[in-house]
Short mmCIF file of C-alpha atoms and ligand atoms in Angstrom, two decimals:
data_model
loop_
_atom_site.label_atom_id
_atom_site.label_comp_id
_atom_site.label_asym_id
_atom_site.label_seq_id
_atom_site.Cartn_x
_atom_site.Cartn_y
_atom_site.Cartn_z
CA MET U 1 115.54 97.26 107.59
CA GLU U 2 114.64 100.94 107.37
CA GLU U 3 111.14 101.84 107.95
CA LYS U 4 110.67 103.18 104.36
CA ASP U 5 111.77 99.60 103.22
CA ARG U 6 109.09 97.80 105.03
CA ILE U 7 106.33 99.64 103.48
CA ILE U 8 104.71 98.50 100.05
CA LEU U 9 102.09 101.01 98.81
CA ALA U 10 99.49 99.45 96.67
CA LEU U 11 98.82 101.09 93.23
CA ASP U 12 95.05 100.12 93.40
CA VAL U 13 94.44 102.25 90.28
CA ALA U 14 92.86 101.25 86.94
CA GLY U 15 95.50 102.55 84.41
CA TYR U 16 98.90 103.60 83.57
CA ASP U 17 98.74 107.37 83.86
CA GLU U 18 97.18 107.26 87.23
CA ALA U 19 99.66 104.74 88.53
CA LEU U 20 102.73 106.63 87.48
CA GLU U 21 101.27 109.83 88.88
CA MET U 22 100.83 108.02 92.18
CA VAL U 23 104.39 106.70 92.11
CA LYS U 24 105.73 110.16 91.51
CA THR U 25 103.70 111.57 94.31
CA PHE U 26 105.10 109.10 96.67
CA GLN U 27 108.51 108.41 95.49
CA ASP U 28 110.42 110.23 98.31
CA GLN U 29 108.44 108.29 100.92
CA VAL U 30 108.09 104.74 99.43
CA HIS U 31 110.83 102.43 97.88
CA ILE U 32 108.37 99.56 96.85
CA PHE U 33 105.16 99.67 94.85
CA LYS U 34 102.56 96.81 94.41
CA VAL U 35 101.39 96.30 90.95
CA GLY U 36 98.33 94.17 91.11
CA LEU U 37 96.09 92.31 88.62
CA GLU U 38 93.83 95.18 87.71
CA LEU U 39 96.77 97.55 86.86
CA PHE U 40 98.93 94.92 85.19
CA THR U 41 95.80 93.73 82.92
CA ALA U 42 95.32 97.42 81.98
CA ALA U 43 99.02 98.66 81.63
CA GLY U 44 101.16 95.69 81.23
CA PRO U 45 104.91 95.41 81.67
CA ARG U 46 105.45 98.93 80.60
CA ILE U 47 104.17 100.34 84.10
CA VAL U 48 106.66 97.97 85.79
CA ASP U 49 109.43 99.20 83.64
CA ASP U 50 108.66 102.79 84.18
CA ILE U 51 108.44 102.43 87.89
CA HIS U 52 111.96 100.97 87.65
CA GLY U 53 112.95 103.84 85.64
CA LEU U 54 112.05 106.01 88.65
CA GLY U 55 114.43 104.05 90.63
CA LYS U 56 111.65 102.33 92.62
CA LYS U 57 110.93 98.49 93.32
CA VAL U 58 108.03 96.56 92.21
CA PHE U 59 105.99 93.83 94.15
CA LEU U 60 104.26 92.13 91.11
CA ASP U 61 100.98 90.80 92.99
CA LEU U 62 99.58 88.59 90.28
CA LYS U 63 99.09 85.39 92.48
CA PHE U 64 100.13 82.89 89.76
CA HIS U 65 98.17 79.57 89.85
CA ASP U 66 98.60 77.23 87.05
CA ILE U 67 100.57 74.07 85.95
CA PRO U 68 104.17 74.10 87.06
CA THR U 69 105.67 74.81 83.46
CA THR U 70 103.36 77.83 82.99
CA VAL U 71 104.21 79.21 86.30
CA LEU U 72 107.85 78.84 86.10
CA LYS U 73 108.08 80.29 82.56
CA SER U 74 105.93 83.29 83.82
CA ALA U 75 108.13 83.72 86.96
CA LEU U 76 111.23 83.77 84.64
CA VAL U 77 109.47 86.82 82.62
CA ALA U 78 108.78 88.39 85.97
CA ALA U 79 112.40 87.91 87.14
CA ARG U 80 113.67 89.31 83.69
CA LEU U 81 111.51 92.26 84.16
CA GLY U 82 113.48 92.93 87.32
CA VAL U 83 110.56 92.89 89.90
CA TYR U 84 111.79 92.82 93.50
CA MET U 85 108.97 90.44 94.61
CA PHE U 86 106.16 88.48 93.13
CA ASN U 87 103.71 85.68 94.51
CA LEU U 88 101.97 82.57 93.52
CA HIS U 89 99.13 80.49 95.16
CA ALA U 90 100.59 77.67 97.44
CA MET U 91 97.31 75.66 96.52
CA GLY U 92 99.10 75.28 92.97
CA GLY U 93 101.14 72.45 95.01
CA PHE U 94 104.59 71.57 95.86
CA GLU U 95 105.97 70.79 92.33
CA MET U 96 104.73 74.12 91.03
CA MET U 97 106.43 75.98 93.76
CA LYS U 98 109.69 74.08 93.94
CA ARG U 99 110.37 74.04 90.21
CA THR U 100 109.44 77.87 90.14
CA ALA U 101 111.94 78.58 92.95
CA ASP U 102 114.64 76.31 91.38
CA ALA U 103 114.08 77.94 88.04
CA LEU U 104 114.58 81.40 89.54
CA SER U 105 117.77 80.37 91.27
CA GLU U 106 119.12 78.83 88.04
CA LEU U 107 118.29 81.94 86.15
CA SER U 108 119.97 84.32 88.66
CA LEU U 109 123.19 82.17 88.44
CA LYS U 110 123.18 81.83 84.48
CA GLU U 111 121.94 85.33 83.51
CA ASN U 112 123.00 87.23 86.55
CA VAL U 113 119.46 88.44 87.05
CA PRO U 114 118.75 89.38 90.57
CA ARG U 115 116.57 86.60 92.13
CA PRO U 116 113.26 88.18 93.07
CA LYS U 117 111.59 87.36 96.52
CA LEU U 118 109.12 84.63 95.89
CA ILE U 119 106.13 84.63 98.19
CA ALA U 120 103.21 82.27 98.57
CA VAL U 121 99.58 83.09 99.09
CA THR U 122 98.27 80.46 101.50
CA VAL U 123 94.40 80.96 101.91
CA LEU U 124 92.90 84.23 100.65
CA THR U 125 91.36 86.25 103.57
CA SER U 126 88.27 86.47 101.54
CA ILE U 127 87.73 82.75 102.19
CA ASP U 128 86.14 81.88 105.69
CA GLN U 129 86.04 78.90 107.51
CA TYR U 130 82.65 78.07 106.01
CA ALA U 131 83.96 78.51 102.45
CA LEU U 132 86.94 76.49 103.21
CA ARG U 133 84.91 73.49 104.35
CA ASP U 134 81.82 73.62 102.49
CA GLU U 135 82.79 75.20 99.12
CA LEU U 136 86.51 74.04 98.84
CA SER U 137 86.06 70.79 100.79
CA VAL U 138 89.11 71.32 102.93
CA ASN U 139 88.40 69.57 106.10
CA VAL U 140 90.68 71.11 108.41
CA GLY U 141 90.64 74.45 110.45
CA MET U 142 91.83 77.69 108.75
CA THR U 143 94.92 77.94 111.10
CA THR U 144 96.00 74.32 110.35
CA GLN U 145 95.51 75.00 106.76
CA VAL U 146 97.42 78.27 106.71
CA LYS U 147 100.27 76.63 108.56
CA HIS U 148 100.44 73.58 106.48
CA LEU U 149 100.61 75.64 103.17
CA ALA U 150 103.32 78.04 104.74
CA GLY U 151 105.21 74.92 105.65
CA LEU U 152 104.86 73.41 102.15
CA SER U 153 105.97 76.93 100.66
CA GLN U 154 109.14 76.94 102.92
CA ARG U 155 110.08 73.31 101.99
CA ALA U 156 109.61 74.15 98.30
CA GLY U 157 112.28 76.86 98.65
CA LEU U 158 110.06 79.91 98.71
CA ASP U 159 111.16 83.12 100.59
CA GLY U 160 107.93 83.69 102.55
CA VAL U 161 104.19 84.12 102.46
CA VAL U 162 101.53 86.74 102.31
CA ALA U 163 99.64 86.47 105.60
CA SER U 164 96.93 88.39 107.66
CA PRO U 165 98.61 90.23 110.48
CA GLU U 166 96.79 87.96 112.79
CA ASP U 167 98.55 84.97 111.58
CA ALA U 168 101.92 86.62 111.49
CA GLU U 169 103.02 85.53 114.96
CA MET U 170 102.34 81.85 114.50
CA ILE U 171 104.19 81.96 111.21
CA ARG U 172 107.09 83.73 112.61
CA SER U 173 107.31 81.32 115.53
CA ARG U 174 106.89 78.27 113.51
CA PHE U 175 109.00 79.02 110.30
CA GLY U 176 111.89 81.13 111.64
CA LYS U 177 113.15 84.56 111.31
CA ASP U 178 114.36 84.20 107.78
CA PHE U 179 110.91 83.33 106.30
CA LEU U 180 109.43 86.60 105.08
CA ILE U 181 106.00 87.61 106.09
CA VAL U 182 104.21 90.36 103.86
CA THR U 183 101.04 91.49 105.56
CA PRO U 184 98.09 93.46 103.96
CA GLY U 185 95.06 94.33 106.28
CA ILE U 186 96.75 97.27 107.89
CA ARG U 187 94.87 99.98 109.55
CA PRO U 188 96.41 102.70 111.83
CA HIS U 189 93.92 103.57 114.67
CA TRP U 190 93.38 106.87 113.02
CA ALA U 191 92.19 105.47 109.63
CA SER U 192 89.03 104.03 108.54
CA ALA U 193 88.56 100.23 108.53
CA ASP U 194 86.95 100.34 105.04
CA ASP U 195 86.20 96.64 104.09
CA GLN U 196 89.17 95.23 106.24
CA LYS U 197 87.46 93.03 108.98
CA ARG U 198 90.44 92.04 110.93
CA ALA U 199 92.88 94.66 110.30
CA LEU U 200 95.72 95.53 112.88
CA THR U 201 97.78 98.72 113.18
CA PRO U 202 101.14 99.04 111.54
CA ARG U 203 103.04 98.94 114.77
CA GLU U 204 101.08 95.62 116.03
CA ALA U 205 101.70 93.94 112.67
CA ILE U 206 105.46 94.52 112.93
CA LYS U 207 105.33 93.45 116.54
CA ARG U 208 103.92 90.31 115.50
CA GLY U 209 106.47 89.45 112.91
CA ALA U 210 105.68 91.31 109.61
CA ASP U 211 108.64 92.13 107.57
CA TYR U 212 106.71 94.16 104.87
CA LEU U 213 103.31 96.12 105.19
CA VAL U 214 101.11 96.37 102.09
CA ILE U 215 99.26 99.62 102.65
CA GLY U 216 96.61 101.19 100.34
CA ARG U 217 93.63 103.22 101.48
CA ALA U 218 95.10 103.90 105.09
CA VAL U 219 97.32 106.20 103.14
CA THR U 220 95.81 107.04 99.89
CA ALA U 221 92.28 107.86 101.27
CA GLN U 222 93.72 110.12 103.88
CA PRO U 223 93.31 113.98 103.39
CA ASP U 224 97.09 114.30 103.65
CA PRO U 225 98.51 111.02 102.36
CA ILE U 226 102.13 112.05 102.68
CA GLN U 227 101.64 112.87 106.29
CA ALA U 228 99.71 109.66 106.86
CA LEU U 229 102.88 107.81 105.64
CA LYS U 230 105.08 109.72 107.84
CA ARG U 231 102.83 108.96 110.66
CA ILE U 232 103.01 105.26 109.84
CA GLU U 233 106.87 105.28 109.55
CA GLU U 234 107.04 106.88 113.04
CA GLU U 235 104.71 104.43 114.38
CA ILE U 236 106.87 101.38 113.38
CA LYS U 237 110.30 103.13 114.07
CA GLY U 238 112.51 100.90 116.30
CA PHE U 239 110.61 97.72 116.06
O1 C5P W 1 92.81 97.80 102.30
P1 C5P W 1 93.93 98.47 101.53
O2 C5P W 1 93.48 99.53 100.70
O3 C5P W 1 95.15 98.83 102.51
O4 C5P W 1 94.60 97.13 100.47
C1 C5P W 1 95.83 97.35 100.09
C2 C5P W 1 96.07 96.20 99.18
O5 C5P W 1 96.04 94.91 99.93
C3 C5P W 1 94.87 95.87 98.06
O6 C5P W 1 95.70 95.83 96.99
C4 C5P W 1 94.34 94.72 98.41
O7 C5P W 1 93.96 93.94 97.38
C5 C5P W 1 95.47 93.99 99.16
N1 C5P W 1 94.93 92.79 100.11
C6 C5P W 1 94.06 93.03 101.23
N2 C5P W 1 93.73 92.17 102.03
C7 C5P W 1 94.22 90.96 101.88
C8 C5P W 1 94.89 90.61 100.72
C9 C5P W 1 95.29 91.57 100.00
O8 C5P W 1 93.87 94.33 101.39
N3 C5P W 1 93.60 90.00 102.61
#
């Protein structure tokens, strides 16, 4: 994979105009843009269509979590929108994941719609060991839970997981080279950590097994964002 294909730029803006402006600014440097809950709630499918209209790909980061029928129907809508990748919560359970993965395969056969990459969120990184045990009543350690949910996702036919760069190595060694790992929490050594507590550099994340890096402020908050992207691409070259 080329360096540019590994970078997903997060469109963490509140509205359609700002988002499209951002895509236009970065379109020569970035091939995949992440549309999250805030932007999608504000701008709807039109923003996805218009990013596609510029020849770019979309990672639809809506983290579906509902009963199997609702998730699979929403997944089919996402696939028909033509998104490159989208995600759901593995905590929604095996049946939800399996039926969704199966429905996507069936759709791509029947309607010749390209099958989007389906990625699971295991444990949100905002959940710490305390919240896992005392709030959610999950009585195993964080790594065990992440590993368990990643395994469940793989068995259900998902393409990979969103993971912190720190978990990437464990996931890569346990679930094989074809299981995709998408990592946010990326900070080059020259960028501010912001609110990311356990960020790793782009090179370190790739070395540990990440396929895709989700990057936001490490680029967008730089005085020269295009230059920042070029530096990141340079850093991950050859890994
Ligand atoms: O911190 P940064 O600006 O690079 O964040 C980029 C994107 O990654 C944001 O959309 C954020 O929601 C997402 N994300 C994250 N950390 C996680 C999970 C998702 O930064 N653990």
